[in-house]
Coordinates of C-alpha atoms in Angstrom, one line a residue:
Chain A
M1328 CA 8.2 29.3 43.0
L1329 CA 5.4 27.3 41.5
T1330 CA 2.8 29.9 42.6
P1331 CA -1.2 29.1 41.1
K1332 CA -0.7 32.4 39.4
R1333 CA 2.3 31.9 37.5
T1334 CA 1.2 28.0 36.8
Q1335 CA -2.2 29.9 35.2
T1336 CA 0.0 32.2 33.0
F1337 CA 2.3 29.6 32.1
I1338 CA -0.8 27.2 31.0
R1339 CA -2.2 30.3 29.3
S1340 CA 0.9 30.9 27.0
Y1341 CA 2.0 27.2 26.4
P1342 CA -1.8 25.5 26.3
L1343 CA -0.1 22.7 24.0
F1344 CA 2.5 21.9 26.0
S1345 CA 0.5 22.1 29.4
G1346 CA -2.2 20.1 27.8
L1347 CA 0.5 17.3 27.0
V1348 CA 2.3 17.2 30.2
L1349 CA -1.4 16.6 31.8
L1350 CA -2.3 13.8 29.2
Y1351 CA 1.1 12.0 30.1
A1352 CA 0.5 12.8 33.9
L1353 CA -3.2 11.4 33.6
I1354 CA -2.2 8.0 31.7
S1355 CA 0.9 7.3 33.9
F1356 CA -1.7 7.9 37.1
L1357 CA -4.3 5.8 35.8
Y1358 CA -1.7 3.3 35.0
H1359 CA -0.6 3.5 38.4
L1360 CA -4.1 3.0 39.9
D1361 CA -4.2 -0.2 37.5
W1362 CA -7.2 1.4 35.6
L1363 CA -5.0 1.1 32.7
N1364 CA -3.2 -2.4 32.0
S1365 CA 0.0 -2.7 30.0
Y1366 CA -1.9 -3.6 26.9
H1367 CA -3.4 -0.3 27.1
I1368 CA 0.0 1.7 27.8
Q1369 CA 1.3 -0.5 24.6
L1370 CA -1.4 0.9 22.6
V1371 CA -0.8 4.3 23.9
M1372 CA 3.1 4.0 23.1
L1373 CA 2.0 2.7 19.5
V1374 CA -0.4 5.7 19.0
G1375 CA 2.6 7.8 19.7
I1376 CA 4.9 6.1 17.2
N1377 CA 2.2 6.1 14.5
I1378 CA 1.4 9.8 14.9
V1379 CA 5.2 10.2 14.3
M1380 CA 5.6 8.1 11.1
T1381 CA 2.3 9.8 10.0
V1382 CA 3.3 13.2 10.3
S1383 CA 6.5 12.4 8.5
L1384 CA 4.6 10.7 5.9
G1385 CA 2.7 13.7 5.4
L1386 CA 6.0 15.6 5.1
I1387 CA 6.4 14.1 2.0
N1388 CA 2.7 13.4 0.7
G1389 CA 0.8 16.1 2.1
F1390 CA 3.0 19.0 2.4
T1391 CA 5.8 18.4 -0.6
G1392 CA 3.1 16.9 -2.8
Q1393 CA 5.1 13.8 -3.5
F1394 CA 3.4 10.5 -3.5
S1395 CA 5.2 7.8 -1.2
I1396 CA 3.9 4.8 -0.3
G1397 CA 6.9 2.8 1.0
H1398 CA 7.2 4.3 4.4
A1399 CA 7.3 1.0 6.7
G1400 CA 10.6 0.2 4.4
F1401 CA 12.5 3.1 6.1
M1402 CA 10.8 2.0 9.4
A1403 CA 12.5 -1.2 8.8
V1404 CA 15.9 -0.3 8.3
G1405 CA 15.7 2.1 11.6
A1406 CA 14.2 -1.1 13.3
Y1407 CA 16.8 -3.5 12.1
T1408 CA 19.7 -1.1 12.5
S1409 CA 18.7 -0.6 16.1
V1410 CA 18.0 -3.9 17.1
G1411 CA 21.1 -5.1 15.3
M1412 CA 22.9 -2.9 18.2
T1413 CA 21.0 -3.2 21.2
T1414 CA 20.2 -7.0 21.1
L1415 CA 22.8 -8.7 18.7
L1416 CA 25.8 -6.5 19.7
L1417 CA 24.9 -6.2 23.4
Q1418 CA 24.3 -9.6 24.2
S1419 CA 23.0 -9.7 27.8
P1420 CA 21.4 -6.3 27.8
G1421 CA 21.5 -5.3 31.5
G1422 CA 18.6 -2.4 33.0
H1423 CA 20.0 0.9 32.7
L1424 CA 23.2 0.6 30.8
G1425 CA 21.0 -0.6 27.9
Y1426 CA 20.0 2.9 27.4
L1427 CA 23.2 4.3 26.7
V1428 CA 23.2 1.6 23.8
F1429 CA 19.6 2.2 23.0
F1430 CA 19.4 5.9 22.4
P1431 CA 22.2 6.1 19.7
A1432 CA 21.0 3.0 18.4
T1433 CA 17.4 4.9 17.6
L1434 CA 19.6 7.9 16.2
I1435 CA 21.4 5.6 14.2
G1436 CA 18.8 3.8 13.0
G1437 CA 16.8 6.9 12.0
I1438 CA 20.3 8.1 10.0
F1439 CA 20.7 4.6 8.3
A1440 CA 17.2 5.4 7.0
A1441 CA 17.8 8.8 6.2
A1442 CA 20.8 7.4 4.1
T1443 CA 18.5 4.9 2.4
G1444 CA 15.6 7.4 1.9
F1445 CA 18.2 9.7 0.3
L1446 CA 20.0 7.0 -2.1
I1447 CA 16.1 6.1 -3.3
G1448 CA 15.2 9.8 -3.5
L1449 CA 18.1 10.9 -5.7
P1450 CA 17.2 8.9 -8.9
T1451 CA 13.4 8.1 -8.4
L1452 CA 12.1 11.5 -7.3
R1453 CA 12.5 13.2 -11.0
L1454 CA 9.8 10.5 -11.4
G1455 CA 6.1 11.9 -11.2
G1456 CA 3.4 11.1 -9.6
D1457 CA 2.1 7.6 -9.5
Y1458 CA 5.5 6.0 -10.6
L1459 CA 7.2 7.8 -7.9
A1460 CA 4.4 6.0 -5.6
I1461 CA 4.9 2.7 -7.5
V1462 CA 9.0 2.8 -7.2
T1463 CA 8.9 3.8 -3.3
M1464 CA 6.7 0.8 -3.1
A1465 CA 8.9 -1.3 -5.0
F1466 CA 12.0 -0.1 -3.0
A1467 CA 10.3 -0.8 0.6
E1468 CA 9.6 -4.5 -0.7
V1469 CA 13.1 -4.6 -2.0
I1470 CA 14.5 -3.8 1.5
R1471 CA 12.1 -6.5 3.1
T1472 CA 13.4 -9.1 0.7
I1473 CA 17.1 -8.2 1.6
I1474 CA 16.2 -9.0 5.5
R1475 CA 14.4 -11.8 4.4
V1476 CA 17.3 -13.4 2.6
S1477 CA 19.9 -12.4 5.0
E1478 CA 21.0 -14.9 7.5
P1479 CA 22.5 -12.6 9.9
M1480 CA 19.3 -10.4 10.4
G1481 CA 17.2 -12.9 11.3
G1482 CA 15.9 -14.1 8.0
P1483 CA 12.6 -15.2 7.3
R1484 CA 12.4 -15.9 11.2
G1485 CA 12.7 -12.5 12.4
I1486 CA 14.5 -11.4 15.6
G1487 CA 13.3 -12.4 19.0
G1488 CA 14.1 -11.2 22.4
I1489 CA 14.6 -7.6 22.1
P1490 CA 14.7 -5.5 25.3
D1491 CA 11.6 -3.4 26.0
Y1492 CA 13.5 -0.1 26.2
T1493 CA 10.8 1.9 24.7
N1494 CA 8.5 3.3 27.6
L1495 CA 5.7 5.7 27.7
T1496 CA 8.0 8.9 29.0
I1497 CA 10.3 8.0 25.9
V1498 CA 7.3 7.9 23.7
F1499 CA 6.1 11.2 25.1
I1500 CA 9.3 12.8 24.8
F1501 CA 10.1 11.4 21.3
A1502 CA 6.6 12.1 19.8
I1503 CA 6.4 15.9 20.9
T1504 CA 10.0 16.6 19.9
S1505 CA 9.5 15.1 16.7
V1506 CA 6.4 16.6 15.7
W1507 CA 7.9 19.9 16.9
L1508 CA 10.8 19.5 14.7
M1509 CA 8.3 18.7 11.9
R1510 CA 6.3 21.8 12.3
N1511 CA 9.2 24.0 12.5
F1512 CA 10.2 22.7 9.4
I1513 CA 7.2 23.1 7.8
L1514 CA 6.9 26.9 9.0
S1515 CA 10.1 27.6 7.8
T1516 CA 11.2 28.5 4.7
Y1517 CA 11.7 25.0 3.4
G1518 CA 8.3 24.5 4.7
R1519 CA 7.3 27.0 2.1
A1520 CA 9.5 26.1 -0.9
S1521 CA 8.0 22.6 -0.4
K1522 CA 4.4 23.8 -0.4
A1523 CA 5.4 25.7 -3.5
I1524 CA 6.4 22.3 -5.1
R1525 CA 3.1 21.1 -4.3
D1526 CA 1.1 23.4 -5.5
N1527 CA 3.0 24.1 -8.6
E1528 CA 6.2 22.5 -9.6
I1529 CA 7.2 24.1 -12.5
A1530 CA 6.5 27.8 -10.9
A1531 CA 8.2 26.8 -7.7
E1532 CA 11.1 26.2 -10.1
I1533 CA 10.8 29.4 -12.2
M1534 CA 10.7 31.4 -8.6
G1535 CA 14.1 29.9 -7.5
V1536 CA 13.4 26.6 -5.8
N1537 CA 15.7 24.1 -6.0
T1538 CA 12.8 21.4 -6.6
T1539 CA 15.2 18.2 -6.8
R1540 CA 17.3 19.2 -3.8
Q1541 CA 14.0 20.0 -1.9
K1542 CA 12.4 16.9 -2.7
V1543 CA 15.6 15.0 -1.5
L1544 CA 15.8 16.7 1.6
V1545 CA 11.9 16.3 2.5
F1546 CA 12.0 12.6 1.4
T1547 CA 15.3 12.0 3.8
L1548 CA 14.0 14.0 6.7
G1549 CA 10.8 11.9 6.6
A1550 CA 12.9 8.7 6.4
F1551 CA 14.8 9.8 9.4
F1552 CA 11.8 9.9 11.6
A1553 CA 10.6 6.6 10.2
G1554 CA 13.9 5.2 11.1
C1555 CA 13.8 6.2 14.7
C1556 CA 10.0 5.1 14.9
G1557 CA 11.1 1.7 13.7
S1558 CA 13.8 1.7 16.2
L1559 CA 11.2 2.6 19.2
Y1560 CA 8.5 0.0 17.3
A1561 CA 11.2 -2.9 17.9
H1562 CA 11.5 -2.0 21.2
V1563 CA 8.0 -2.1 22.0
L1564 CA 6.9 -5.4 20.5
Q1565 CA 10.4 -7.0 21.3
Y1566 CA 10.0 -9.0 18.2
I1567 CA 10.5 -8.1 14.6
H1568 CA 10.0 -10.1 11.6
P1569 CA 10.3 -8.9 7.8
D1570 CA 6.6 -9.7 7.5
N1571 CA 5.8 -6.6 10.1
F1572 CA 7.0 -4.4 7.4
T1573 CA 5.0 -5.4 4.4
F1574 CA 3.2 -3.1 1.8
M1575 CA 0.3 -3.4 4.2
K1576 CA 1.9 -1.6 7.0
S1577 CA 2.6 1.1 4.7
L1578 CA -0.7 1.6 3.4
E1579 CA -1.8 1.8 6.9
Y1580 CA 0.3 5.1 7.3
L1581 CA -1.5 6.5 3.9
I1582 CA -4.8 5.8 5.3
Y1583 CA -3.8 7.3 8.8
L1584 CA -2.8 10.6 6.9
Y1585 CA -5.5 10.6 4.2
I1586 CA -8.1 10.1 6.7
G1587 CA -7.1 12.8 9.1
G1588 CA -6.4 15.4 6.2
S1589 CA -3.0 15.1 4.3
S1590 CA -1.7 18.7 4.3
S1591 CA -2.1 19.2 8.0
I1592 CA -0.5 18.3 11.1
S1593 CA -3.3 18.2 13.3
G1594 CA -4.8 16.0 10.7
A1595 CA -2.2 13.5 10.4
I1596 CA -2.3 13.2 14.4
V1597 CA -6.2 12.6 14.4
G1598 CA -6.2 10.2 11.7
A1599 CA -3.1 8.0 13.4
T1600 CA -5.1 8.6 17.0
I1601 CA -8.7 7.6 15.7
F1602 CA -7.6 4.8 13.3
T1603 CA -5.2 3.2 16.0
F1604 CA -7.6 2.8 18.4
L1605 CA -10.5 2.2 16.1
P1606 CA -9.6 -1.5 15.5
E1607 CA -8.8 -2.2 19.1
L1608 CA -12.1 -0.9 19.8
F1609 CA -13.8 -3.2 17.2
R1610 CA -11.8 -6.2 18.8
R1611 CA -14.8 -7.8 20.4
F1612 CA -16.8 -8.2 17.0
S1613 CA -13.9 -10.6 16.3
S1614 CA -14.2 -11.7 12.5
W1615 CA -16.4 -8.8 11.6
R1616 CA -13.7 -6.3 12.7
M1617 CA -11.6 -5.5 9.4
V1618 CA -15.3 -5.5 7.8
I1619 CA -16.3 -2.6 10.0
Y1620 CA -13.0 -1.2 9.9
S1621 CA -12.8 -1.0 6.0
L1622 CA -16.2 0.5 5.8
T1623 CA -15.6 3.1 8.3
L1624 CA -12.8 3.9 5.8
I1625 CA -14.9 4.3 2.7
L1626 CA -17.7 5.9 4.5
V1627 CA -15.3 8.7 6.0
M1628 CA -13.5 9.1 2.5
L1629 CA -17.2 9.2 0.8
F1630 CA -18.6 11.8 2.7
R1631 CA -15.2 13.9 3.6
P1632 CA -13.0 13.3 0.8
E1633 CA -10.2 15.9 2.1
G1634 CA -10.1 13.7 5.6
I1635 CA -11.4 14.2 9.1
V1636 CA -9.6 17.4 9.9
G1637 CA -9.2 18.6 6.3
N1638 CA -6.5 21.0 5.3
R1639 CA -6.9 23.0 8.4
E1640 CA -4.6 23.3 11.3
W1641 CA -5.6 23.5 15.2
R1642 CA -4.3 26.9 16.1
P1643 CA -2.3 26.5 19.1
L1644 CA -0.1 23.9 16.9
V1645 CA 1.0 26.3 14.5
S1646 CA 0.7 29.6 16.2
R1647 CA 4.3 31.5 16.5
R1648 CA 5.4 33.0 19.6
R1649 CA 5.8 36.9 18.3
R1650 CA 9.2 37.9 19.8
T1651 CA 8.7 41.2 21.4
Chain B
M1310 CA 18.3 -27.3 -19.8
D1311 CA 15.5 -29.5 -19.8
Y1312 CA 14.6 -27.6 -16.6
L1313 CA 15.1 -24.3 -17.6
L1314 CA 12.8 -25.0 -20.9
Q1315 CA 10.0 -26.6 -18.5
Q1316 CA 10.3 -23.7 -16.0
L1317 CA 9.9 -21.1 -19.3
L1318 CA 6.6 -23.1 -20.3
N1319 CA 5.6 -22.6 -16.3
G1320 CA 6.2 -18.8 -16.3
I1321 CA 4.3 -18.3 -19.5
Q1322 CA 1.5 -20.2 -17.5
L1323 CA 1.7 -17.8 -14.6
G1324 CA 2.3 -14.8 -17.1
T1325 CA -1.1 -15.8 -18.3
V1326 CA -2.9 -15.2 -15.1
Y1327 CA -1.2 -11.9 -14.5
A1328 CA -1.8 -10.8 -18.0
L1329 CA -5.7 -11.1 -17.4
I1330 CA -5.6 -9.2 -14.3
A1331 CA -3.1 -6.6 -15.4
L1332 CA -5.4 -5.4 -18.4
G1333 CA -8.1 -4.6 -15.8
Y1334 CA -5.6 -2.5 -13.7
T1335 CA -4.1 -0.7 -16.6
M1336 CA -7.7 0.0 -18.3
V1337 CA -9.0 1.8 -15.4
Y1338 CA -6.0 3.5 -14.9
G1339 CA -5.7 4.6 -18.7
I1340 CA -9.3 6.0 -18.0
I1341 CA -9.6 7.6 -14.8
R1342 CA -5.7 7.7 -13.5
L1343 CA -6.9 5.3 -10.6
I1344 CA -4.8 2.6 -9.3
N1345 CA -7.9 0.4 -8.4
F1346 CA -6.4 -1.7 -5.7
A1347 CA -9.9 -3.7 -5.1
H1348 CA -9.1 -5.3 -8.7
A1349 CA -7.3 -8.0 -7.2
D1350 CA -10.0 -8.9 -4.8
I1351 CA -12.4 -9.2 -7.9
F1352 CA -9.8 -11.7 -9.2
M1353 CA -10.2 -13.5 -5.6
I1354 CA -14.2 -13.4 -5.9
G1355 CA -13.6 -14.7 -9.6
V1356 CA -11.9 -17.6 -8.2
Y1357 CA -14.3 -18.2 -5.7
T1358 CA -17.4 -18.1 -8.0
S1359 CA -15.9 -20.5 -10.4
F1360 CA -15.3 -22.7 -7.3
F1361 CA -19.0 -22.5 -6.3
T1362 CA -20.5 -22.9 -9.5
A1363 CA -18.5 -25.9 -10.4
T1364 CA -19.0 -27.9 -7.5
W1365 CA -22.6 -27.0 -7.0
K1366 CA -23.8 -28.8 -10.0
K1367 CA -21.8 -30.4 -12.9
I1368 CA -21.7 -27.1 -14.6
P1369 CA -19.6 -27.6 -18.0
F1370 CA -16.4 -25.7 -17.9
P1371 CA -17.4 -23.0 -20.6
V1372 CA -20.5 -22.2 -18.4
V1373 CA -18.4 -21.7 -15.1
I1374 CA -15.9 -19.1 -17.0
I1375 CA -19.2 -17.1 -18.2
I1376 CA -20.8 -16.6 -15.0
S1377 CA -17.5 -16.2 -13.2
M1378 CA -17.0 -13.2 -15.9
A1379 CA -20.2 -11.9 -15.5
V1380 CA -20.1 -11.9 -11.8
C1381 CA -17.0 -10.2 -11.6
A1382 CA -18.1 -7.7 -14.2
A1383 CA -21.3 -6.9 -12.3
L1384 CA -19.1 -6.5 -9.2
G1385 CA -16.6 -4.3 -11.0
V1386 CA -19.6 -1.6 -12.4
L1387 CA -21.0 -1.9 -8.6
M1388 CA -17.9 -0.8 -7.1
E1389 CA -17.3 2.0 -9.3
L1390 CA -21.0 3.0 -8.9
L1391 CA -20.8 3.2 -5.2
A1392 CA -17.4 4.1 -4.1
Y1393 CA -15.6 5.7 -7.1
R1394 CA -18.5 7.5 -8.7
P1395 CA -18.9 10.1 -6.0
L1396 CA -15.0 10.8 -5.5
R1397 CA -14.8 11.6 -9.4
H1398 CA -14.2 15.4 -8.9
K1399 CA -12.6 15.1 -5.3
P1400 CA -8.6 15.1 -4.6
R1401 CA -7.4 12.0 -6.5
L1402 CA -6.0 10.3 -3.6
S1403 CA -9.1 10.3 -1.7
A1404 CA -10.3 7.8 -4.6
L1405 CA -7.1 5.6 -3.6
I1406 CA -8.0 5.4 -0.2
T1407 CA -11.2 4.2 -0.8
A1408 CA -10.0 2.1 -3.3
L1409 CA -7.6 0.3 -0.4
G1410 CA -10.9 0.5 1.5
V1411 CA -13.0 -1.5 -0.7
S1412 CA -10.0 -4.0 -1.2
L1413 CA -10.1 -4.7 2.4
F1414 CA -13.9 -4.8 2.8
L1415 CA -13.8 -7.5 -0.1
E1416 CA -11.3 -9.3 1.3
N1417 CA -12.5 -9.3 5.1
F1418 CA -15.9 -9.8 3.9
A1419 CA -15.5 -12.9 2.0
A1420 CA -13.5 -14.2 5.0
L1421 CA -16.3 -14.1 7.2
P1422 CA -17.5 -17.5 8.1
F1423 CA -21.1 -17.4 6.5
I1424 CA -19.6 -15.9 3.1
F1425 CA -16.7 -17.9 1.8
G1426 CA -14.9 -18.8 5.0
P1427 CA -11.3 -18.5 5.8
E1428 CA -10.2 -22.2 5.1
Y1429 CA -8.1 -23.6 2.5
R1430 CA -10.2 -25.2 -0.5
N1431 CA -9.1 -27.5 -3.3
F1432 CA -10.5 -26.6 -6.7
P1433 CA -12.7 -29.6 -8.4
E1434 CA -10.6 -30.9 -11.5
L1435 CA -13.1 -29.7 -14.1
I1436 CA -10.9 -31.0 -17.0
R1437 CA -9.0 -34.2 -16.7
M1438 CA -5.4 -33.3 -16.9
K1439 CA -3.2 -35.0 -20.0
R1440 CA 0.2 -34.2 -20.8
Y1441 CA 1.5 -33.9 -24.5
V1442 CA 5.1 -34.6 -24.8
L1443 CA 6.5 -32.0 -27.2
W1444 CA 10.4 -33.1 -27.6
E1445 CA 11.3 -36.8 -26.3
A1446 CA 14.7 -36.1 -26.2
H1447 CA 14.5 -33.0 -23.6
D1448 CA 11.3 -34.4 -21.6
L1449 CA 9.4 -31.5 -22.5
A1450 CA 5.9 -31.6 -22.1
V1451 CA 2.6 -29.5 -22.1
S1452 CA -0.7 -30.0 -20.5
N1453 CA -4.1 -29.5 -22.2
I1454 CA -4.7 -27.0 -19.4
F1455 CA -1.9 -24.8 -20.4
L1456 CA -3.0 -25.0 -24.2
L1457 CA -6.5 -24.4 -23.0
N1458 CA -5.0 -21.4 -21.3
L1459 CA -3.4 -19.9 -23.9
G1460 CA -6.3 -20.4 -26.3
I1461 CA -8.9 -18.6 -23.7
V1462 CA -6.3 -15.8 -23.2
A1463 CA -5.7 -15.6 -27.3
V1464 CA -9.4 -15.6 -27.7
L1465 CA -9.9 -12.8 -25.0
L1466 CA -7.0 -10.5 -26.0
L1467 CA -8.4 -10.6 -29.9
G1468 CA -11.9 -9.7 -28.7
L1469 CA -10.4 -7.1 -26.4
F1470 CA -8.3 -5.7 -29.3
Y1471 CA -11.3 -5.6 -31.6
L1472 CA -13.6 -4.3 -28.9
I1473 CA -10.9 -1.5 -28.7
H1474 CA -10.0 -0.9 -31.9
K1475 CA -12.8 -1.4 -34.5
T1476 CA -16.1 -0.5 -32.2
M1477 CA -17.8 2.3 -31.1
I1478 CA -17.5 2.2 -27.5
G1479 CA -13.6 1.3 -27.9
K1480 CA -13.3 4.4 -29.9
Q1481 CA -15.0 6.3 -27.1
M1482 CA -12.6 4.5 -24.4
R1483 CA -9.9 5.8 -26.2
A1484 CA -11.1 9.2 -26.6
V1485 CA -12.0 9.7 -22.7
S1486 CA -8.6 8.2 -21.8
Y1487 CA -7.0 10.7 -24.3
D1488 CA -8.6 13.9 -22.7
K1489 CA -12.1 13.4 -20.4
V1490 CA -13.3 16.8 -20.9
T1491 CA -13.0 17.1 -24.6
A1492 CA -14.4 13.9 -24.7
S1493 CA -17.5 14.8 -23.0
L1494 CA -17.9 18.0 -25.2
L1495 CA -17.9 16.0 -28.1
G1496 CA -21.2 14.1 -26.7
I1497 CA -19.7 11.1 -25.3
H1498 CA -21.5 10.0 -22.0
V1499 CA -18.2 9.5 -19.6
D1500 CA -19.7 8.1 -17.0
R1501 CA -21.0 5.2 -19.1
V1502 CA -17.7 4.6 -20.6
V1503 CA -15.9 4.6 -17.1
S1504 CA -18.6 1.7 -16.2
F1505 CA -17.8 0.0 -19.4
T1506 CA -14.1 -0.3 -18.6
F1507 CA -14.8 -1.4 -15.2
L1508 CA -17.0 -4.2 -16.8
L1509 CA -14.5 -5.4 -19.3
G1510 CA -11.7 -5.5 -16.3
G1511 CA -13.9 -7.1 -14.1
A1512 CA -14.7 -9.7 -16.8
L1513 CA -11.4 -10.4 -17.5
A1514 CA -10.4 -10.6 -14.1
G1515 CA -13.4 -13.3 -13.6
A1516 CA -11.7 -15.5 -16.3
S1517 CA -8.5 -15.3 -14.9
G1518 CA -9.8 -16.3 -11.5
M1519 CA -11.3 -19.4 -13.4
L1520 CA -7.9 -20.1 -14.9
Y1521 CA -6.4 -20.1 -11.9
G1522 CA -8.5 -22.0 -10.3
L1523 CA -8.2 -24.5 -13.0
T1524 CA -4.3 -24.6 -13.1
Y1525 CA -3.2 -24.3 -9.7
R1526 CA -6.4 -26.2 -8.2
S1527 CA -6.0 -24.7 -4.9
I1528 CA -7.8 -21.6 -2.9
Q1529 CA -5.9 -20.5 0.1
S1530 CA -8.1 -18.0 1.6
P1531 CA -10.1 -15.1 0.5
Y1532 CA -6.8 -13.2 0.8
L1533 CA -5.0 -15.2 -2.2
G1534 CA -5.6 -12.0 -4.6
I1535 CA -3.2 -10.0 -2.8
W1536 CA 0.0 -11.1 -4.3
P1537 CA -1.1 -12.2 -7.6
G1538 CA -3.0 -8.8 -8.0
W1539 CA 0.6 -7.0 -6.9
K1540 CA 2.4 -8.7 -9.6
A1541 CA -0.3 -8.0 -12.2
F1542 CA 0.0 -4.3 -11.2
I1543 CA 3.4 -4.2 -11.2
A1544 CA 3.4 -6.1 -14.8
A1545 CA 1.0 -3.2 -15.8
V1546 CA 3.6 -0.7 -14.5
I1547 CA 6.6 -2.2 -16.3
G1548 CA 4.7 -2.5 -19.5
G1549 CA 3.7 0.8 -19.2
I1550 CA 0.4 1.6 -17.4
G1551 CA -2.2 2.6 -19.8
S1552 CA -0.9 0.6 -22.6
I1553 CA -3.0 -2.8 -23.2
P1554 CA -0.2 -4.9 -24.9
G1555 CA 2.3 -3.6 -22.7
A1556 CA 0.3 -5.0 -20.0
V1557 CA 0.7 -8.5 -21.6
L1558 CA 4.2 -8.1 -22.4
G1559 CA 5.1 -6.8 -18.9
S1560 CA 2.7 -9.8 -17.3
Y1561 CA 4.7 -12.4 -19.2
L1562 CA 8.2 -11.0 -18.5
M1563 CA 7.0 -10.8 -14.9
G1564 CA 5.7 -14.6 -14.7
I1565 CA 8.7 -16.0 -16.4
S1566 CA 11.1 -13.9 -14.2
E1567 CA 9.5 -14.9 -11.2
V1568 CA 9.5 -18.5 -11.9
Y1569 CA 12.9 -18.5 -12.5
A1570 CA 13.7 -16.6 -9.3
N1571 CA 11.6 -19.0 -7.6
S1572 CA 13.6 -21.8 -8.9
I1573 CA 16.6 -20.5 -7.3
D1574 CA 15.1 -19.1 -3.7
S1575 CA 11.6 -19.4 -3.1
T1576 CA 11.8 -15.7 -1.0
L1577 CA 13.5 -14.3 -4.4
G1578 CA 10.1 -14.4 -6.5
F1579 CA 8.6 -11.3 -5.2
G1580 CA 12.1 -9.2 -4.9
M1581 CA 12.8 -10.2 -8.2
A1582 CA 9.7 -8.4 -9.5
F1583 CA 10.5 -5.3 -7.8
V1584 CA 14.0 -5.0 -8.8
I1585 CA 13.1 -5.6 -12.9
L1586 CA 10.2 -2.6 -11.8
I1587 CA 12.9 -0.7 -10.6
I1588 CA 15.3 -1.0 -13.4
V1589 CA 12.5 -0.4 -15.9
L1590 CA 11.2 2.5 -14.5
I1591 CA 14.7 4.2 -14.0
V1592 CA 15.8 3.6 -17.7
R1593 CA 12.4 3.8 -19.4
P1594 CA 10.1 5.9 -17.0
R1595 CA 7.1 5.5 -18.7
G1596 CA 7.2 1.8 -19.2
L1597 CA 8.2 -0.5 -21.8
L1598 CA 5.6 0.3 -24.1
G1599 CA 4.1 3.4 -22.5
E1600 CA 3.8 6.5 -24.3
K1601 CA 5.8 9.8 -23.6
I1602 CA 3.8 12.7 -22.1
Q1603 CA 4.9 16.2 -22.7
E1604 CA 4.7 18.1 -19.9
K1605 CA 2.7 21.4 -20.5
I1606 CA 3.3 24.5 -18.6

C-alpha cells in the first residue's frame, strides 16, 4: 500500500526520479488548469529533446574528447527516416494506431542515424582534433544537400502534415530513459575508457584501450540518440525542412553543451534548459533578442570558461545505489 | 565549351573573394589554433563599410577600399582584445564558443534597424563596367572589374608575402605560430603578434568585402557573410589550414568547383564544397599544402 511512510522512504531513496515525476505532474496539472498553453508545452518538449541531444553530444565531445560539430546531421537522418515511415508510408495516420508505427519508426530512425554515424566515424575518427570537427560538419552538410536534391524526401520544400505523435509524456519518458542510459554508459567500463581517451589518447592505447573502436562506438551511440531526437522533433513541429538541420542547428547544441559544462551530464542538462528558454524569454525584445542572447553567451564564456556547472556533477545523478 | 571557359573565369572571380577571407582564417588558426567564426562577419562589416563610404560622398574607389580595410582591421584587433585574449589560457573550446557568440552578436547587432538594418541594398556602381573581348571566336570576355580584382589581390598577396617573409614582425609571426612558449622566451611579445595577426586578417577581409560589393553589387542582409565565410574557411582547410599559399590555392579550387557545380544545379554548389573537403581530408589529412606534424609522446 502507498502509505505516507512508504512514500517518504521512496522519495528518500530515489530523489531524482521522484522529483521528475513531480515535475511532470506539475506541468500537466498546470496545463489542465490552462495556466500553461500549448506553446509552453511545446517549449517544454523541445527542452526535453534538446537535453537528450546535448547529453549525447557531450558523450562524444565532453567525455571522449572528440570534437564533433555535425550533430544536427544525425538528427536529420532520424527525422527523415521516421517521417518517411509515419507520414509517407502511412497515408492516413489514424489515432492510436499511429503510435504502433511511430515508436518503431523512432527506433529505426535512431538506428539509421547510428549506421550513418558508424559509416562516417570509421574513416574520420582517425583524424584528430579540429580536422575531425570540420569533417563531421561537412558530412552533416552533405546529408542536408542529399535531402535537398532528392525529390521523394520533399526536396527543398520539406515535408508537411506530419502527425503530432510526440506529446509531453513521451518526451518525459524518452528524455529520462535516454539520459539514464547514457549516464550508465559513462559510469561503466566503456565510460572510463572514453575518459581515458579524452585525457591522454596515447596513454589509453598503451593501457589496452582499443581507441579507434571506442571512439567509433561512442560516435555511433551519440548518433543513435540524435536520430531518436530527430524523430521526436519532427513529430513536435509537424513540418520538417532541410534548413531545420543546418550547421547553425549543430552549433546550437555545441553552445548548450559548452555553456553548461562539457564533461558533465548535469552541465549538459542545465545548458540545454537555460539556453532553450532564454531566447523565448527575450522574445518581447524582438530584434534585440539575438543580440542579448549572443552577449549572454559571450559573457558566460568570459566569466565561466568551463561552463555554468563546470566539470562537477549533481550528486543524485551519478551516485550509484549500493547493493547489499 | 565557350560556356565552360566563361565559367572558369567566373570561378576565378569568386575564388578571389574567398582567398582574401580564407587568409584571415588561416593566419589566425596558424597563430592561436582558433577557428575564428566571427571572421565571416568582419567581411560583412567590410561590405557595409564600403557601401556606406561609397554612397555617403562621391569618394573615389581607392579611398573606399582603404577605409574598409582600416575599419575591419580595427574591428579584428578589438575583437581579439575583448573576447579572445581573456580566454587565451583557458580551455581551447571556450574560445571557440566565444567566437560563435561574437559572430552571432555582430550579425544581429548589424541587423538592428538603426545600425545597418535587415533590408536588401544595391551597391553603387563605383567603376563603370567595361568588357574586353579576349577571344572573338569563343565569345570569351573579361570585365575591367575582374582585372581590377585580380590586380588588387596580387598586390595584397605580394605585400603579405613580403611582410611575412622579409620583415621582423613577419618573422615573429612565424615564430609564434611554430612555438608560442619558446617565442616568448626569446623576447617576442606574443600578445602584440596575435593582435597584429588579427589586424592583418581584418584588413584582408575588409578588402574582400569591398571587392565583393564591387563585383556582385548586391547586399542581401547582415547575414551575408555566413556562406562566403564558410566556403572560405573550407578553402583554408582544403589548402592546409595554417598555410598561406594553401589558403589561396584552396580558395581558387573552391570558387571554380562551386561555379561549375552551380551551373549543373543551384543546390549542388554548397554540397560540392563539402564533398571536395571530405575527399581531401581523407586522402591528405593536413590539407593540400599543410605540413605534417609529428605526434610527440
